[in-house]
């Protein structure tokens, strides 16, 4: 995910005179959190009520009273009381204190900024209440300098399915408008699964850097995305490190918008584009055949048996004898028996299969919670394709990002996939998390 | 002595402090060998920064209510 983000946001507290008495400011803070808890989702309400309780803490109020009686202005009495109880560093307490100070100065506490377009929110710290103020349709990622993965805001970010890193000090080095790439790591880092069958863990490769990393950890290449090397058709240097290992090259996944990979996902793309530009496919297949090494080729965005048959015959006409298709369209999954009858293998692309099955665009941040490869509808389609492969004795692999989640990888192995292909960065993790245990 | 299953960050601390206010408003809480603070004050409890699985010491006049509080700390899950 690549998006622009603002500079590190830190709630500013304009330095106006604190004219509202400290007790009244604390009462406003308590009712602010109570009110927000009323309308907040359940997982946030308990946190907000805890903060209301902080604002109404009898001992904190006693300290505030005694500091105010000693002549401190309300804002400094509030800050000083939290300090004297040793809780000034606690992010939940600090959020209450900051809001109470704003109320004491007659201000409304500032919300995180909203530039009005999809962006990564970069903040010094975020509280649970801040998370509720975040526009979930435009915030596509979150980085904070302070905090941690178990902070309330982090828990809410996860429940909102916003990719985030809480407590990433380097984020203070980011500039406004700088491109930020947040890689979503598999959640179940310590989860282990035991499976009875050893399946090859192959790599999805889009760059020379991917290939270099994959060479040390992968059992081969399950998906070489050639559009990143287009129009250069020389794949040999990239594949040198995989001598004697299986390699599957996916032919160009372009769309009719001037070769733009990010065109309409339901439009003229993948094999549809290549059927409209057969010369392009022939040039690529000829280049692949010239590699002079065993290699499998597969076509993206195949929706019908006719698509599959057409591609297989083109590939075979170039002497490429292992021709398969990606199954990423529900129609192809439902017709897997017929499709596998005319090709040599199938590879399930979970990313597109999920977005097409649930009718939820991958590009739409508000629909992120639908991007779930373990949805029963998706699992049933995957199961159907694997069963079809078993019936005709042809391999079925999975090459979506979902395979990078160890728990999901174990599920796929349990369903009977022949191999998994995933981002090279996740291969070691999945290999460690899955215990091969022959029965 | 009790082991705090969930640790005492804001949400579990709020459940614990509410129970203290109901059952044993005079109770104190602290680390073994450390300073004790008033358990009815959530800010004071948060300042202790008790992590999941840490031991805490509860003191107060009424043993029964302290046992109830200890049981709460030992069983309350983080949600």
Coordinates of C-alpha atoms in Angstrom, one line a residue:
Chain A
X1 CA 0.0 0.0 0.0
X2 CA 1.6 3.3 -1.0
X3 CA 0.0 6.5 0.0
X4 CA 0.9 9.9 1.2
X5 CA 0.8 10.9 4.8
X6 CA 0.9 14.0 6.9
X7 CA 3.7 15.1 9.2
X8 CA 3.7 13.7 12.6
X9 CA 0.5 15.0 14.3
X10 CA 0.6 16.0 17.9
X11 CA -2.4 17.5 19.6
X12 CA -1.7 21.1 20.1
X13 CA -2.9 22.9 23.2
X14 CA -3.2 26.6 22.4
X15 CA -1.7 28.5 25.3
X16 CA -4.7 30.5 26.3
X17 CA -5.6 31.4 29.9
X18 CA -7.2 28.6 31.9
X19 CA -10.4 30.3 33.1
X20 CA -12.5 27.3 33.7
X21 CA -12.0 25.9 37.3
X22 CA -10.1 22.6 37.4
X23 CA -12.9 20.6 39.0
X24 CA -15.3 21.8 36.2
X25 CA -12.8 20.9 33.5
X26 CA -12.4 17.4 35.0
X27 CA -16.2 17.0 35.1
X28 CA -16.4 18.0 31.5
X29 CA -13.6 15.5 30.6
X30 CA -15.5 12.8 32.5
X31 CA -18.7 13.5 30.7
X32 CA -16.9 13.8 27.4
X33 CA -15.7 10.2 27.8
X34 CA -19.0 9.0 29.1
X35 CA -20.9 10.5 26.2
X36 CA -18.5 9.0 23.7
X37 CA -18.8 5.6 25.3
X38 CA -22.6 5.8 24.8
X39 CA -22.3 5.7 21.0
X40 CA -19.0 3.9 20.6
X41 CA -18.6 0.3 19.4
X42 CA -18.5 -2.2 22.3
X43 CA -14.8 -2.8 22.2
X44 CA -14.2 1.0 22.5
X45 CA -16.8 1.7 25.1
X46 CA -15.1 -0.1 28.0
X47 CA -11.9 1.8 27.3
X48 CA -13.7 5.1 27.2
X49 CA -15.5 4.4 30.4
X50 CA -12.1 3.6 32.0
X51 CA -11.0 7.0 30.9
X52 CA -14.1 8.6 32.4
X53 CA -13.2 6.9 35.6
X54 CA -9.7 8.4 35.4
X55 CA -11.2 11.9 35.0
X56 CA -13.4 11.2 38.1
X57 CA -10.6 9.6 40.2
X58 CA -11.2 10.8 43.8
X59 CA -7.5 10.9 44.7
X60 CA -6.6 12.7 41.5
X61 CA -9.3 15.3 42.2
X62 CA -8.0 15.7 45.8
X63 CA -4.5 16.4 44.4
X64 CA -5.9 18.9 41.9
X65 CA -7.9 20.7 44.7
X66 CA -4.8 21.0 46.9
X67 CA -2.6 22.3 44.0
X68 CA -5.4 24.8 43.0
X69 CA -5.7 25.9 46.6
X70 CA -2.0 26.5 46.6
X71 CA -2.5 29.0 43.8
X72 CA -1.8 27.0 40.6
X73 CA -4.0 27.9 37.7
X74 CA -6.4 25.1 36.7
X75 CA -4.4 23.7 33.7
X76 CA -1.2 23.4 35.8
X77 CA -3.1 21.9 38.7
X78 CA -4.5 19.2 36.5
X79 CA -1.1 18.4 34.9
X80 CA 0.7 18.6 38.3
X81 CA -1.8 16.2 40.0
X82 CA -1.3 13.5 37.4
X83 CA 2.4 14.0 37.7
X84 CA 2.4 13.8 41.5
X85 CA 0.5 10.4 41.3
X86 CA 3.3 9.2 39.0
X87 CA 0.9 8.6 36.1
X88 CA 1.8 11.3 33.7
X89 CA 3.5 8.9 31.3
X90 CA 0.5 6.6 31.0
X91 CA -1.1 7.3 27.6
X92 CA -4.7 6.9 28.8
X93 CA -4.1 9.2 31.7
X94 CA -2.3 11.7 29.4
X95 CA -5.2 11.7 27.0
X96 CA -7.6 12.6 29.9
X97 CA -5.2 15.2 31.2
X98 CA -4.8 16.9 27.8
X99 CA -8.5 17.0 27.2
X100 CA -9.2 18.4 30.7
X101 CA -6.5 21.1 30.1
X102 CA -8.2 22.0 26.8
X103 CA -11.5 22.2 28.7
X104 CA -10.0 24.4 31.4
X105 CA -8.8 26.8 28.7
X106 CA -12.3 26.8 27.2
X107 CA -11.2 24.9 24.1
X108 CA -12.5 21.8 22.3
X109 CA -9.8 19.2 22.1
X110 CA -8.4 18.9 18.6
X111 CA -9.1 15.7 16.5
X112 CA -6.6 14.1 14.2
X113 CA -6.3 16.0 10.9
X114 CA -8.3 14.8 7.9
X115 CA -6.8 15.9 4.6
X116 CA -9.8 14.5 2.8
X117 CA -8.1 11.8 0.7
X118 CA -6.7 8.4 1.5
X119 CA -3.6 8.8 3.7
X120 CA -1.5 7.3 6.4
X121 CA -2.1 9.0 9.7
X122 CA 1.3 9.6 11.4
X123 CA 0.9 10.8 15.0
X124 CA 3.0 11.2 18.1
X125 CA 0.4 9.1 19.9
X126 CA -3.2 8.2 19.5
X127 CA -5.8 7.4 22.2
X128 CA -9.0 5.3 22.0
X129 CA -11.1 8.5 21.6
X130 CA -8.8 9.7 18.8
X131 CA -9.4 6.4 16.9
X132 CA -13.1 7.0 17.0
X133 CA -12.5 10.5 15.4
X134 CA -10.5 8.9 12.6
X135 CA -12.4 8.7 9.3
X136 CA -12.1 5.0 8.4
X137 CA -12.8 5.7 4.7
X138 CA -9.7 7.9 4.3
X139 CA -7.2 6.6 6.9
X140 CA -5.7 3.6 5.2
X141 CA -2.8 3.2 7.6
X142 CA -1.5 4.5 11.0
X143 CA 1.9 5.0 12.4
X144 CA 2.6 6.4 15.9
X145 CA 5.8 7.4 17.6
X146 CA 4.6 6.3 21.1
X147 CA 2.4 3.6 22.2
X148 CA 2.5 -0.1 21.6
X149 CA 0.6 -3.0 19.9
X150 CA -1.5 -3.6 22.9
X151 CA -2.6 0.1 23.5
X152 CA -6.3 0.7 23.3
X153 CA -5.9 2.7 20.1
X154 CA -4.0 -0.2 18.5
X155 CA -6.7 -2.7 19.5
X156 CA -9.3 -0.4 17.9
X157 CA -7.2 0.0 14.8
X158 CA -7.0 -3.8 14.4
X159 CA -10.8 -4.1 14.9
X160 CA -11.3 -1.4 12.2
X161 CA -8.8 -3.4 10.0
X162 CA -6.6 -0.4 9.5
X163 CA -3.0 -1.5 9.0
X164 CA -1.0 0.1 11.7
X165 CA 2.2 0.2 13.7
X166 CA 1.9 1.7 17.2
X167 CA 5.1 2.7 18.8
X168 CA 7.4 3.1 15.8
X169 CA 9.8 5.9 16.8
X170 CA 11.3 6.2 13.3
X171 CA 7.9 7.5 12.1
X172 CA 8.9 10.9 13.4
X173 CA 11.4 11.1 10.6
X174 CA 8.7 11.0 7.9
X175 CA 7.9 14.1 5.9
X176 CA 4.5 15.3 5.0
X177 CA 3.5 13.8 1.7
X178 CA 6.2 11.2 1.8
X179 CA 5.2 7.8 0.4
X180 CA 4.7 5.2 3.1
X181 CA 4.6 1.5 2.5
X182 CA 3.1 -0.5 5.4
X183 CA 3.6 -4.2 5.0
X184 CA 0.9 -6.1 6.8
X185 CA 2.7 -8.9 8.6
X186 CA 0.9 -12.1 9.4
X187 CA -0.8 -11.8 12.8
X188 CA -0.2 -15.3 14.2
X189 CA 3.6 -15.1 14.6
X190 CA 3.8 -17.6 17.5
X191 CA 0.9 -19.8 16.3
X192 CA 2.0 -23.2 15.3
X193 CA 0.1 -25.7 13.3
X194 CA 0.8 -29.4 12.8
X195 CA 0.3 -30.8 9.3
X196 CA 0.9 -34.3 8.1
X197 CA 2.0 -33.4 4.6
X198 CA 5.1 -31.5 3.5
X199 CA 4.2 -29.1 0.7
X200 CA 6.7 -26.8 -1.1
X201 CA 6.8 -23.2 0.0
X202 CA 7.4 -21.2 -3.1
X203 CA 7.9 -17.5 -3.6
X204 CA 5.8 -14.8 -5.2
X205 CA 8.3 -12.6 -7.0
X206 CA 7.9 -9.1 -8.4
X207 CA 11.5 -7.8 -8.4
X208 CA 15.2 -8.7 -8.4
X209 CA 15.2 -8.0 -4.6
X210 CA 12.4 -10.5 -4.1
X211 CA 14.3 -13.1 -6.2
X212 CA 17.4 -12.6 -4.1
X213 CA 15.5 -13.1 -0.9
X214 CA 13.6 -16.0 -2.2
X215 CA 16.7 -17.8 -3.4
X216 CA 17.7 -18.3 0.2
X217 CA 14.4 -19.4 1.7
X218 CA 12.0 -20.7 -1.0
X219 CA 11.7 -24.1 -2.6
X220 CA 11.1 -22.4 -5.9
X221 CA 9.1 -19.7 -7.6
X222 CA 5.3 -20.2 -7.6
X223 CA 4.4 -16.8 -9.1
X224 CA 6.7 -14.6 -11.2
X225 CA 4.8 -11.5 -11.9
X226 CA 6.2 -10.5 -15.3
X227 CA 4.4 -7.2 -15.7
X228 CA 7.0 -5.6 -13.4
X229 CA 9.7 -6.5 -15.9
X230 CA 7.7 -5.5 -19.0
X231 CA 8.6 -4.9 -21.7
X232 CA 11.9 -6.5 -21.0
X233 CA 11.3 -10.2 -21.7
X234 CA 14.6 -11.4 -20.3
X235 CA 13.8 -13.5 -17.2
X236 CA 17.0 -15.5 -17.2
X237 CA 19.1 -13.4 -14.7
X238 CA 16.2 -13.5 -12.3
X239 CA 15.8 -17.3 -12.4
X240 CA 19.5 -18.2 -12.2
X241 CA 19.3 -18.7 -8.5
X242 CA 16.5 -21.3 -9.0
X243 CA 18.4 -23.8 -11.0
X244 CA 16.8 -27.3 -10.5
X245 CA 13.8 -25.8 -8.7
X246 CA 10.3 -25.4 -9.9
X247 CA 9.4 -22.0 -11.5
X248 CA 6.0 -20.8 -12.6
X249 CA 5.9 -17.7 -14.7
X250 CA 2.6 -15.8 -15.0
X251 CA 2.1 -14.2 -18.3
X252 CA 1.4 -10.5 -18.4
X253 CA -1.5 -9.2 -16.3
X254 CA -2.1 -5.9 -18.0
X255 CA -5.3 -4.0 -18.5
X256 CA -6.5 -2.0 -21.5
X257 CA -5.8 1.3 -19.9
X258 CA -2.4 1.9 -21.5
X259 CA -0.9 -1.2 -19.8
X260 CA -1.9 0.2 -16.4
X261 CA -1.9 -2.7 -13.9
X262 CA -4.3 -0.9 -11.7
X263 CA -7.2 -0.6 -14.2
X264 CA -10.7 -1.8 -13.6
X265 CA -10.5 -5.2 -11.9
X266 CA -13.6 -6.3 -13.8
X267 CA -12.4 -4.9 -17.1
X268 CA -10.2 -6.0 -20.0
X269 CA -7.2 -7.3 -18.1
X270 CA -5.2 -10.5 -17.6
X271 CA -5.9 -13.1 -20.2
X272 CA -8.7 -10.9 -21.7
X273 CA -6.2 -8.3 -22.6
X274 CA -3.8 -10.9 -24.1
X275 CA -6.6 -12.4 -26.2
X276 CA -7.0 -8.9 -27.6
X277 CA -3.3 -8.7 -28.1
X278 CA -2.1 -12.2 -29.1
X279 CA 1.2 -10.9 -30.5
X280 CA 2.2 -9.7 -27.0
X281 CA 1.5 -13.1 -25.5
X282 CA 3.3 -14.9 -28.3
X283 CA 6.4 -12.7 -27.9
X284 CA 6.4 -13.4 -24.2
X285 CA 5.8 -17.2 -24.5
X286 CA 8.6 -17.3 -27.1
X287 CA 11.0 -15.5 -24.7
X288 CA 10.0 -18.0 -21.9
X289 CA 10.6 -21.0 -24.3
X290 CA 14.1 -19.6 -25.1
X291 CA 15.0 -19.8 -21.4
X292 CA 15.7 -23.5 -22.1
X293 CA 14.9 -24.7 -18.7
X294 CA 11.9 -26.5 -17.3
X295 CA 9.3 -23.9 -16.5
X296 CA 5.5 -23.7 -16.0
X297 CA 3.5 -20.9 -17.4
X298 CA 0.1 -19.7 -16.3
X299 CA -2.5 -17.2 -17.3
X300 CA -4.2 -14.6 -15.0
X301 CA -7.8 -13.6 -14.9
X302 CA -9.2 -16.8 -16.6
X303 CA -13.0 -17.0 -16.3
X304 CA -14.1 -19.6 -18.8
X305 CA -13.1 -23.0 -20.1
X306 CA -12.6 -21.4 -23.5
X307 CA -10.1 -18.9 -21.9
X308 CA -8.2 -21.8 -20.4
X309 CA -8.2 -23.9 -23.6
X310 CA -7.0 -20.9 -25.7
X311 CA -4.1 -20.2 -23.4
X312 CA -3.0 -23.8 -23.1
X313 CA -2.9 -24.2 -26.9
X314 CA -0.9 -20.9 -27.3
X315 CA 1.6 -22.1 -24.7
X316 CA 1.9 -25.6 -26.2
X317 CA 2.5 -24.1 -29.7
X318 CA 5.7 -22.6 -28.2
X319 CA 6.8 -26.0 -26.8
X320 CA 5.8 -25.1 -23.2
X321 CA 4.3 -28.3 -22.0
X322 CA 3.2 -27.3 -18.5
X323 CA 0.5 -24.7 -19.0
X324 CA -1.9 -23.7 -16.2
X325 CA -4.3 -21.0 -15.2
X326 CA -4.9 -18.9 -12.1
X327 CA -8.2 -19.5 -10.4
X328 CA -9.2 -16.1 -9.1
X329 CA -12.7 -15.6 -10.6
X330 CA -15.6 -17.5 -9.0
X331 CA -16.7 -18.8 -12.4
X332 CA -13.4 -20.5 -12.9
X333 CA -13.5 -22.1 -9.4
X334 CA -17.0 -23.3 -10.0
X335 CA -16.0 -24.8 -13.4
X336 CA -12.7 -26.2 -12.0
X337 CA -13.3 -29.7 -13.3
X338 CA -13.8 -28.6 -16.8
X339 CA -10.9 -26.1 -16.7
X340 CA -8.5 -28.6 -15.3
X341 CA -9.5 -31.0 -18.1
X342 CA -7.8 -28.7 -20.6
X343 CA -4.8 -27.4 -18.6
X344 CA -2.0 -29.0 -16.6
X345 CA -2.4 -27.3 -13.3
X346 CA -4.2 -24.5 -11.5
X347 CA -3.1 -21.9 -9.0
X348 CA -5.6 -20.2 -6.8
X349 CA -5.1 -16.4 -6.5
X350 CA -6.8 -15.6 -3.2
X351 CA -6.5 -11.8 -3.4
X352 CA -8.8 -11.5 -6.4
X353 CA -10.9 -14.5 -5.5
X354 CA -11.8 -12.8 -2.3
X355 CA -12.6 -9.5 -3.8
X356 CA -14.8 -11.1 -6.6
X357 CA -16.5 -13.6 -4.3
X358 CA -17.4 -11.0 -1.7
X359 CA -17.9 -8.2 -4.3
X360 CA -15.6 -6.0 -2.3
X361 CA -13.0 -3.9 -4.0
X362 CA -9.4 -4.4 -2.7
X363 CA -8.8 -0.7 -3.3
X364 CA -11.6 0.5 -1.0
X365 CA -10.4 1.1 2.5
X366 CA -13.9 1.0 3.9
X367 CA -14.2 -2.6 2.7
X368 CA -11.0 -3.9 4.2
X369 CA -12.9 -6.1 6.6
X370 CA -14.3 -8.1 3.6
X371 CA -10.8 -9.0 2.4
X372 CA -10.9 -12.3 4.3
X373 CA -9.6 -15.4 2.6
X374 CA -11.0 -17.5 5.4
X375 CA -14.6 -16.5 4.6
X376 CA -16.6 -19.7 4.2
X377 CA -17.6 -18.8 0.7
X378 CA -13.9 -18.5 -0.3
X379 CA -12.9 -21.6 1.5
X380 CA -15.7 -23.6 -0.2
X381 CA -14.4 -22.4 -3.6
X382 CA -10.9 -23.3 -2.7
X383 CA -12.0 -26.7 -1.5
X384 CA -13.9 -27.3 -4.8
X385 CA -10.8 -26.5 -6.9
X386 CA -8.6 -28.7 -4.8
X387 CA -11.1 -31.5 -5.0
X388 CA -11.3 -31.1 -8.8
X389 CA -7.5 -31.3 -9.0
X390 CA -7.5 -34.5 -6.9
X391 CA -10.2 -36.1 -9.2
X392 CA -8.0 -35.6 -12.3
X393 CA -4.6 -35.9 -10.7
X394 CA -3.5 -32.3 -11.5
X395 CA -1.7 -30.0 -9.0
X396 CA -3.6 -27.1 -7.4
X397 CA -1.6 -24.5 -5.6
X398 CA -2.4 -21.3 -3.8
X399 CA -0.5 -18.1 -4.6
X400 CA -2.4 -15.3 -2.8
X401 CA -1.1 -13.3 0.1
X402 CA -3.4 -15.2 2.4
X403 CA -0.8 -18.1 2.4
X404 CA 1.5 -15.8 4.3
X405 CA -0.6 -16.3 7.4
X406 CA 0.7 -19.4 9.1
X407 CA -2.7 -20.4 10.4
X408 CA -4.3 -20.0 7.0
X409 CA -1.4 -21.8 5.3
X410 CA -2.0 -24.7 7.6
X411 CA -5.7 -24.7 6.6
X412 CA -4.8 -24.8 2.9
X413 CA -2.4 -27.7 3.5
X414 CA -5.1 -29.5 5.4
X415 CA -7.4 -28.9 2.4
X416 CA -4.9 -30.6 0.2
X417 CA -3.0 -28.0 -1.8
X418 CA 0.1 -29.2 -3.7
X419 CA 2.2 -26.1 -2.9
X420 CA 1.9 -22.6 -1.5
X421 CA 3.4 -19.5 -3.0
X422 CA 3.8 -16.4 -0.9
X423 CA 5.8 -13.3 -0.4
X424 CA 9.4 -14.3 0.3
X425 CA 9.5 -12.2 3.4
X426 CA 7.0 -14.5 5.0
X427 CA 8.4 -17.9 4.0
X428 CA 10.7 -18.4 7.0
X429 CA 7.9 -17.5 9.3
X430 CA 5.4 -19.9 7.8
X431 CA 8.0 -22.6 7.6
X432 CA 8.8 -22.2 11.3
X433 CA 5.1 -22.0 12.3
X434 CA 4.1 -25.1 10.6
X435 CA 5.3 -28.4 12.1
X436 CA 5.5 -31.1 9.5
X437 CA 4.4 -34.2 11.3
X438 CA 3.9 -37.3 9.2
X439 CA 1.1 -39.4 10.5
Chain B
X1 CA -0.6 -11.8 47.1
X2 CA -2.3 -12.3 43.7
X3 CA -1.1 -12.6 40.2
X4 CA -2.7 -10.1 37.8
X5 CA -3.7 -12.2 34.8
X6 CA -4.5 -9.3 32.5
X7 CA -2.1 -6.7 33.9
X8 CA -3.5 -3.4 35.1
X9 CA -3.8 -1.1 32.2
X10 CA -6.9 1.1 31.8
X11 CA -9.6 -1.3 31.0
X12 CA -8.9 -4.1 33.5
X13 CA -7.8 -1.5 36.0
X14 CA -11.2 0.1 35.7
X15 CA -13.0 -3.2 36.5
X16 CA -10.6 -3.8 39.5
X17 CA -10.9 -0.2 40.9
X18 CA -14.7 -0.3 40.6
X19 CA -14.7 -3.5 42.7
X20 CA -12.4 -1.9 45.2
X21 CA -14.7 1.1 45.6
X22 CA -17.6 -1.3 46.2
X23 CA -16.0 -3.9 48.5
X24 CA -12.9 -2.4 50.1
X25 CA -12.5 1.4 49.6
X26 CA -9.5 1.4 52.0
X27 CA -7.5 -1.3 50.3
X28 CA -3.9 -0.7 49.2
X29 CA -2.1 -2.3 46.2
X30 CA 1.5 -2.5 45.4
X31 CA 4.3 -4.8 44.2
X32 CA 5.9 -7.2 46.6
X33 CA 8.4 -5.2 48.6
X34 CA 7.3 -2.0 46.9
X35 CA 5.3 1.1 47.9
X36 CA 1.6 0.6 48.2
X37 CA -1.0 3.0 46.7
X38 CA -4.7 3.5 47.2
X39 CA -6.5 0.9 45.2
X40 CA -9.6 3.1 44.9
X41 CA -7.6 5.5 42.7
X42 CA -7.4 4.3 39.1
X43 CA -4.7 6.9 38.3
X44 CA -2.6 5.5 41.2
X45 CA -3.2 1.9 40.0
X46 CA -2.2 2.8 36.5
X47 CA 0.9 4.5 37.7
X48 CA 2.1 1.1 39.0
X49 CA 2.1 -0.2 35.4
X50 CA 1.4 -3.8 36.4
X51 CA 2.1 -6.1 33.5
X52 CA 0.1 -9.3 32.7
X53 CA 1.3 -12.2 35.0
X54 CA 2.9 -9.9 37.6
X55 CA 2.4 -10.4 41.3
X56 CA 0.7 -7.7 43.4
X57 CA 0.1 -7.4 47.1
X58 CA -3.3 -6.3 48.4
X59 CA -3.6 -5.0 52.0
X60 CA -6.6 -3.8 53.9
X61 CA -8.8 -4.4 57.0
X62 CA -11.2 -7.0 55.6
X63 CA -9.7 -10.3 54.5
X64 CA -12.8 -11.5 52.8
X65 CA -13.0 -8.6 50.4
X66 CA -9.3 -8.8 49.7
X67 CA -9.8 -12.4 48.7
X68 CA -12.6 -11.4 46.4
X69 CA -10.3 -8.7 44.8
X70 CA -7.5 -11.2 44.5
X71 CA -9.8 -13.7 42.8
X72 CA -10.9 -10.9 40.4
X73 CA -7.3 -10.1 39.5
X74 CA -6.4 -13.8 39.0
X75 CA -9.3 -14.5 36.7
X76 CA -10.1 -11.3 34.8
X77 CA -9.2 -11.7 31.2
X78 CA -8.1 -8.9 28.9
X79 CA -10.6 -8.3 26.2

